[in-house]
Every structure is written in structure tokens, then in C-alpha cells.
Tab-separated table of C-alpha atoms in Angstrom:
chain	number	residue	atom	x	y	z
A	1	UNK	CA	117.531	113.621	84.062
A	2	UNK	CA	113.841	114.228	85.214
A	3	UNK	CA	112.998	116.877	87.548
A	4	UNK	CA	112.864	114.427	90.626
A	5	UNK	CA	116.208	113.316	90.259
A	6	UNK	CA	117.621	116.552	90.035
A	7	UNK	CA	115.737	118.043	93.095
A	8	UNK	CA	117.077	115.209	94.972
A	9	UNK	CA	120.602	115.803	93.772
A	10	UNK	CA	120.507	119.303	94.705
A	11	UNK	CA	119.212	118.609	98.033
A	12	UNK	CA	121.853	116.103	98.771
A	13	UNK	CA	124.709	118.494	98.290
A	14	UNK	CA	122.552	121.380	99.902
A	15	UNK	CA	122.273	119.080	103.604
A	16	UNK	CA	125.950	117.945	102.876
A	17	UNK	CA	127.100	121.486	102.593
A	18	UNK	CA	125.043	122.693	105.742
A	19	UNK	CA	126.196	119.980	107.822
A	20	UNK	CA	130.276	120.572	107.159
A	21	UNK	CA	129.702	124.094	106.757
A	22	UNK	CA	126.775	125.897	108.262
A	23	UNK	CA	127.808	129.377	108.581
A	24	UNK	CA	128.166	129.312	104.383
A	25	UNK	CA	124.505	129.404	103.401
A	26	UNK	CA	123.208	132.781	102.995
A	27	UNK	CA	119.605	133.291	104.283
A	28	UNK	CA	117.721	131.996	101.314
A	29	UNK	CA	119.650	129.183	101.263
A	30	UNK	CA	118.756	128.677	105.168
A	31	UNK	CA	115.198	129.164	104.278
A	32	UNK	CA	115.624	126.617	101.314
A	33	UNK	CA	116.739	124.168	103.416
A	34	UNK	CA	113.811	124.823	106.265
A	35	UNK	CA	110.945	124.158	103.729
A	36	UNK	CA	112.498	120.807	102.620
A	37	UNK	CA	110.391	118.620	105.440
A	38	UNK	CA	106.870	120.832	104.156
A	39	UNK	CA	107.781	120.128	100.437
A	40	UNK	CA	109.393	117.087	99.922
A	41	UNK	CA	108.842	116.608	96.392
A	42	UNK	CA	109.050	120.138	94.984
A	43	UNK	CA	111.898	122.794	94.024
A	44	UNK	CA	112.059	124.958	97.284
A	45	UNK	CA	114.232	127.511	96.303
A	46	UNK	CA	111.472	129.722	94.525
A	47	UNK	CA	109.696	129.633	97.156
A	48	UNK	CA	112.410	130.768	99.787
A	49	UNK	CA	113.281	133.851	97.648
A	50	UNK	CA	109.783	134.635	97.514
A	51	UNK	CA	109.168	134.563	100.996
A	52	UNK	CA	112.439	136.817	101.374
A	53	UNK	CA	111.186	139.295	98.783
A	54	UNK	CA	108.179	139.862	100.536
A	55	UNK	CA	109.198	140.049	104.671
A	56	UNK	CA	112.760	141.312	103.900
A	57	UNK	CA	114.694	138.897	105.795
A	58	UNK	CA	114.742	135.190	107.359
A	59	UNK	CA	113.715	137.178	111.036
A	60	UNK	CA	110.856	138.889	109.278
A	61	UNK	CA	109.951	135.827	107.610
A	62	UNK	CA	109.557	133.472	111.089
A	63	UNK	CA	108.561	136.548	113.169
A	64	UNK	CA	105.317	136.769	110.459
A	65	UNK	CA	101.603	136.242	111.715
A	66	UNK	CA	99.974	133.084	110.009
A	67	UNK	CA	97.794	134.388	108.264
A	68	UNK	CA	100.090	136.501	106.818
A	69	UNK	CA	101.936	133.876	105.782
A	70	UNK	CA	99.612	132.219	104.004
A	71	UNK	CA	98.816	135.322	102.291
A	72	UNK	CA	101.950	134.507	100.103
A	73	UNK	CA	101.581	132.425	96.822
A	74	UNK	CA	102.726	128.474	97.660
A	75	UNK	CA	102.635	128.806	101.731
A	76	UNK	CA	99.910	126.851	102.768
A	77	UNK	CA	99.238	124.601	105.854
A	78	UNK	CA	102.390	122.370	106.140
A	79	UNK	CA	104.477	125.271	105.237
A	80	UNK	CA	103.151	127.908	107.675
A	81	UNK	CA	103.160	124.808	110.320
A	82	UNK	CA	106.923	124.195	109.727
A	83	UNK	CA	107.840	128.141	110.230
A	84	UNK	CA	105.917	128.751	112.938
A	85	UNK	CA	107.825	125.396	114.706
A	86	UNK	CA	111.327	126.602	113.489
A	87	UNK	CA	109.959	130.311	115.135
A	88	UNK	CA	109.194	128.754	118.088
A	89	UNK	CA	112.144	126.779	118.663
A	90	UNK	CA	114.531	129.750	118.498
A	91	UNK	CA	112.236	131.983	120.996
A	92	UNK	CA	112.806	129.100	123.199
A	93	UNK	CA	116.221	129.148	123.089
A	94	UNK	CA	116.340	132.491	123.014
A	95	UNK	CA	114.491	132.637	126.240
A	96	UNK	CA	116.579	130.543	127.709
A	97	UNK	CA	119.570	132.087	127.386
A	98	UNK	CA	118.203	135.180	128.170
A	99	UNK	CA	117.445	133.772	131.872
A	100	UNK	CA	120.163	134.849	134.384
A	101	UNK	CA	122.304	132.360	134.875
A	102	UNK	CA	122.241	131.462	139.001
A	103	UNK	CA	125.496	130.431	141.338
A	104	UNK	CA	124.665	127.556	143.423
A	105	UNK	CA	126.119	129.361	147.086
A	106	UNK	CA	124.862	127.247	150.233
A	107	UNK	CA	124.582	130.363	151.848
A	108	UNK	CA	122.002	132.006	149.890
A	109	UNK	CA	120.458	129.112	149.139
A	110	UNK	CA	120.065	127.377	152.114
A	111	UNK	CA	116.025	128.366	153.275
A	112	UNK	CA	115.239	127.799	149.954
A	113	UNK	CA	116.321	124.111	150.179
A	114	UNK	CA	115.131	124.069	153.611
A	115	UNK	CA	111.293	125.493	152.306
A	116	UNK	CA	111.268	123.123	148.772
A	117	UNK	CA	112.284	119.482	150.291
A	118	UNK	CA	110.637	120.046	153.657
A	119	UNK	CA	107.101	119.863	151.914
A	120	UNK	CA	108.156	116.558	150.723
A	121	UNK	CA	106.516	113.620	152.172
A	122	UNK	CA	109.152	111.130	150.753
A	123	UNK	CA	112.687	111.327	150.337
A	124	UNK	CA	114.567	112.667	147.397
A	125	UNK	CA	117.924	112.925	146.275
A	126	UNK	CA	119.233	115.857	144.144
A	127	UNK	CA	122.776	116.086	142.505
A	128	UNK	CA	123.122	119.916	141.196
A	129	UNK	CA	125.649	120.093	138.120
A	130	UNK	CA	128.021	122.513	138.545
A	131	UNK	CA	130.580	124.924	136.049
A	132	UNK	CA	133.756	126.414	137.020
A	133	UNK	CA	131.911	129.699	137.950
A	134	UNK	CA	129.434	127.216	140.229
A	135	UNK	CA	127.167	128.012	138.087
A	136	UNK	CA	123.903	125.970	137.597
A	137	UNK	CA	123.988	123.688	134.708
A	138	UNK	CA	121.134	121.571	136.033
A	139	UNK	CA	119.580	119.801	138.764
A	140	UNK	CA	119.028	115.741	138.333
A	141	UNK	CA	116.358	113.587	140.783
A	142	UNK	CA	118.207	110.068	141.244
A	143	UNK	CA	115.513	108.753	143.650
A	144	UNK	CA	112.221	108.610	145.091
A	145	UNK	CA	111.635	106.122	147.969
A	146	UNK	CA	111.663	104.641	150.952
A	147	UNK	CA	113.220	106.707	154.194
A	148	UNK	CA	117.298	106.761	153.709
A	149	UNK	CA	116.921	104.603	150.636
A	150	UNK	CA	118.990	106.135	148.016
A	151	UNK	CA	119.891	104.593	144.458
A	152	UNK	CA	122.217	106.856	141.865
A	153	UNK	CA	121.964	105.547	138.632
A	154	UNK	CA	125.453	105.765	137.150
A	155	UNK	CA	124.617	105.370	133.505
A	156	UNK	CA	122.199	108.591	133.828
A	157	UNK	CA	125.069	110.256	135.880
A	158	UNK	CA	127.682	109.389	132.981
A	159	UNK	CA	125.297	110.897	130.369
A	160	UNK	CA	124.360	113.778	131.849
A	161	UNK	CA	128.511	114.548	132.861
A	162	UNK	CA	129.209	113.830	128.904
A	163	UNK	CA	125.970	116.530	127.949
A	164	UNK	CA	127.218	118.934	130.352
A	165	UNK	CA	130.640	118.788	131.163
A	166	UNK	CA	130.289	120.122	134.646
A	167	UNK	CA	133.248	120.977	136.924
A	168	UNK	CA	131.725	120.780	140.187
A	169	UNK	CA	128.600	118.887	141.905
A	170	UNK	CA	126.057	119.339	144.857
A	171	UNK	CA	123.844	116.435	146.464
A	172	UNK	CA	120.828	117.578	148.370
A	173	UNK	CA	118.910	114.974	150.002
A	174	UNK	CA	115.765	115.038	153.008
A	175	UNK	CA	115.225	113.008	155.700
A	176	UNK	CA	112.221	112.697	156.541
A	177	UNK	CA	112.778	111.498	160.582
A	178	UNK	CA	113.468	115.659	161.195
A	179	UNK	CA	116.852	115.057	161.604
A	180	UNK	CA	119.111	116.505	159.214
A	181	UNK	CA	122.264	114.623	161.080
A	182	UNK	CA	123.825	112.683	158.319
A	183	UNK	CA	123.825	108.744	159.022
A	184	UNK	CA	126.188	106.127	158.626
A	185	UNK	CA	124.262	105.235	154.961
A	186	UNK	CA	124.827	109.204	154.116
A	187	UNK	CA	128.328	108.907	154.806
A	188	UNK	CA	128.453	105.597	152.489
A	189	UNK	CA	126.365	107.253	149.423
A	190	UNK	CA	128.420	110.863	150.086
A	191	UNK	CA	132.255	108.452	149.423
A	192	UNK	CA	130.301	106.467	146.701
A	193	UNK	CA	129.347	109.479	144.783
A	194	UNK	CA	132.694	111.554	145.061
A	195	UNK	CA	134.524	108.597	143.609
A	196	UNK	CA	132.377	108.105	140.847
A	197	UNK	CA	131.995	111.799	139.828
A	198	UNK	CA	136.029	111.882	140.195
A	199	UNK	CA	136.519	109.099	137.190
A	200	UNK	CA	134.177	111.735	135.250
A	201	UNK	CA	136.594	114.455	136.486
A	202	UNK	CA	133.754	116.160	138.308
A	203	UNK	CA	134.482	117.187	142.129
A	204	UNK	CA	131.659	116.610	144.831
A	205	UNK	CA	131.697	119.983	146.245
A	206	UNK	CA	129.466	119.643	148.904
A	207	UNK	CA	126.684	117.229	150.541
A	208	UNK	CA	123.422	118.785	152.044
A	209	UNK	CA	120.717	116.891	154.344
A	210	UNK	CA	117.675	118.908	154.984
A	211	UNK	CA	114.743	117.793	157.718
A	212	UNK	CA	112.980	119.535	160.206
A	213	UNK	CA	113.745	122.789	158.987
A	214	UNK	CA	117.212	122.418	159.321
A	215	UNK	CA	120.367	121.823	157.350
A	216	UNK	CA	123.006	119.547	157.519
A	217	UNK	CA	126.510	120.702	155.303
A	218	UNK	CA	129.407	117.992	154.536
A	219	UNK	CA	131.117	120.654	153.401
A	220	UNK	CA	130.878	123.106	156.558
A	221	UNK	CA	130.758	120.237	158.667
A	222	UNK	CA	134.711	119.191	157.378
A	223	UNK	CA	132.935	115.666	157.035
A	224	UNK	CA	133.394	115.896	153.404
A	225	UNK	CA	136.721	116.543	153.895
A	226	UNK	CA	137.450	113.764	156.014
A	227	UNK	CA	136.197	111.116	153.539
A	228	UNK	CA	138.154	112.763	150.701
A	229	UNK	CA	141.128	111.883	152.767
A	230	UNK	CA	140.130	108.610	152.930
């Protein structure tokens, strides 16, 4: 069997083995497996216990300058390229999990909304994915248009819900007459979105209009509880 064919082999069972069981690969295996895309023809294990001999470990190895990288015997361009992305990519998520996690409470929140959607000169409609905590998962923009013209793209919704798996929800919308006073059209959208987040098992926690530096609450109002009656 020529050297190709055996390389190829090994690979195979090497991307088999990470995908059913990930937490078995020792570091130089990891490393093995990282270099794959920069070499695609040629043994990589050599060159991950190399790499490991020299920083010490796979953090050393990513957290390396460069330069310094390329210092090292068979590390050239696409290889230092493809550490230096993996590197990044794990700061990243690193950084975002070190980011304080923040409680969506109307309360505290409330001149902030006020200050962010009354610079907007057309109206938007925000849905805020919530945990069980009411914690921030993320914030979604269904629409940009015309004055109480609002369009909620269920198929988007339905993703997101299936990414997520948020308990709770919040929809923020502005109207841009200065008067946060929900309409009859608010009232419409605010039923049409609590029954479609409830077939995703997600419950509409509250509906906020902001205009004229003011704020409008379904929630404190009891309006929101008045259409979950419905």
C-alpha cells in the first residue's frame, strides 16, 4: 500500500474517532488533526509532536507569535495561517463567555430602550430571546418599514427557537407618531406572536412600545394578560 493510501486511511479513522469521541485524543492527536486542512497530502503526525516538543503544550503552541512559529522545521505559511485561525477562534469564544451574562428586567432597562429606538427614524421591531433566568440569549430585528407596519418572519423565528432554546421572549417595537399607546394593529401582532412562540413552547413575556420618550408595557399594562385569556 503506497504512502497516500495509508495517510488517507489513517486520517479516516482519526476524523471518525474525533467525531464519536472527542474527549479521547490526547493533545498531539488534537494538533494532528488541526494541521490536516494545511497539509493535505503529507503525514501530520511528525509534525504535531514536533510542534509539542518545542512550545510544551497545544496552549503554548496556538498562543505562539508567528514568527516563532515559523521558526520550527515544516511550519510555513499555510500552517502558521491555520494556527493562528484555530487561536483566534477560541479567544473569541473565550471572550464571549467571559462577557457577563445580562437579565432582560423592564425596569432597568427601560431608558435604555427609550434612548436606542428613539433615535430611530423608522420603525423597528425587536423580539429579545429569553432563558429561564431571563437571561439574554439574543436580540432578533424582524422588520424595518413603513410606520406600524410589522412583518415576523416565522421560519427565522422557528430557527432561531431550535438554536437557542429560549424559555421566555420580549418584543420591543417604536412608533414613530410619539405615541407609545399601543394600537389596534399592536394588539393584533402582540396575540399573533404569543401563539406562535407558544407552539415553540416559548412564553411572550412582555410587549414594549417606545415613542416620544416614553414607554408603553403589555405586561404592566395587564393588556398582555387580557389577550392571553383570550
Amino acid at each position: 500500500m503506497d504512502d497516500k493510501n495509508i495517510y488517507s486511511g489513517h486520517r479516516k479513522r482519526m476524523t471518525e474517532r474525533f467525531l464519536k469521541y472527542p474527549d479521547s485524543l490526547s493533545e498531539h492527536e488534537v494538533l494532528e488533526i488541526m494541521l490536516y486542512s494545511a497539509l493535505p497530502r503529507k503525514d501530520t503526525n511528525p509534525l504535531a509532536h514536533k510542534l509539542l516538543a518545542v512550545f510544551g503544550s497545544l496552549e503554548n503552541v496556538l498562543g505562539a507569535d508567528a514568527a516563532v512559529l515559523k521558526s520550527v522545521d515544516g511550519v510555513g505559511d499555510k500552517v502558521c495561517l491555520s494556527l493562528k485561525l484555530y487561536a483566534r477562534v477560541g479567544n473569541i469564544l473565550s471572550e464571549k463567555k467571559s462577557v457577563k451574562k445580562e437579565k432582560f428586567v423592564y425596569l432597568k432597562m427601560k431608558e435604555q430602550l427609550i434612548r436606542e429606538l428613539g433615535e430611530l427614524s423608522e420603525e423597528r421591531f425587536f423580539l429579545y430571546l429569553l432563558d429561564e433566568k431571563s437571561v439574554i440569549l439574543t436580540r432578533l430585528c424582524f422588520s424595518a418599514g413603513r410606520q406600524e407596519e410589522v412583518f415576523i418572519d416565522p421560519k427565522e423565528l422557528a430557527k432561531s427557537v431550535v438554536v437557542l432554546r429560549p424559555k421566555r421572549a420580549v418584543a420591543i417595537h417604536n412608533h414613530l407618531s410619539g405615541n407609545p399607546a399601543p394600537s389596534l394593529k399592536d394588539d393584533e401582532t402582540t396575540e399573533k406572536l404569543y401563539k406562535l412562540l407558544a407552539l415553540h413552547g416559548v412564553e411572550l413575556s412582555d410587549h414594549i412600545i417606545v415613542s416620544g420618550g416614553r414607554a408603553f408595557s403589555y405586561h404592566y399594562s395587564d393588556k398582555l394578560e387580557q389577550i392571553k385569556q383570550r
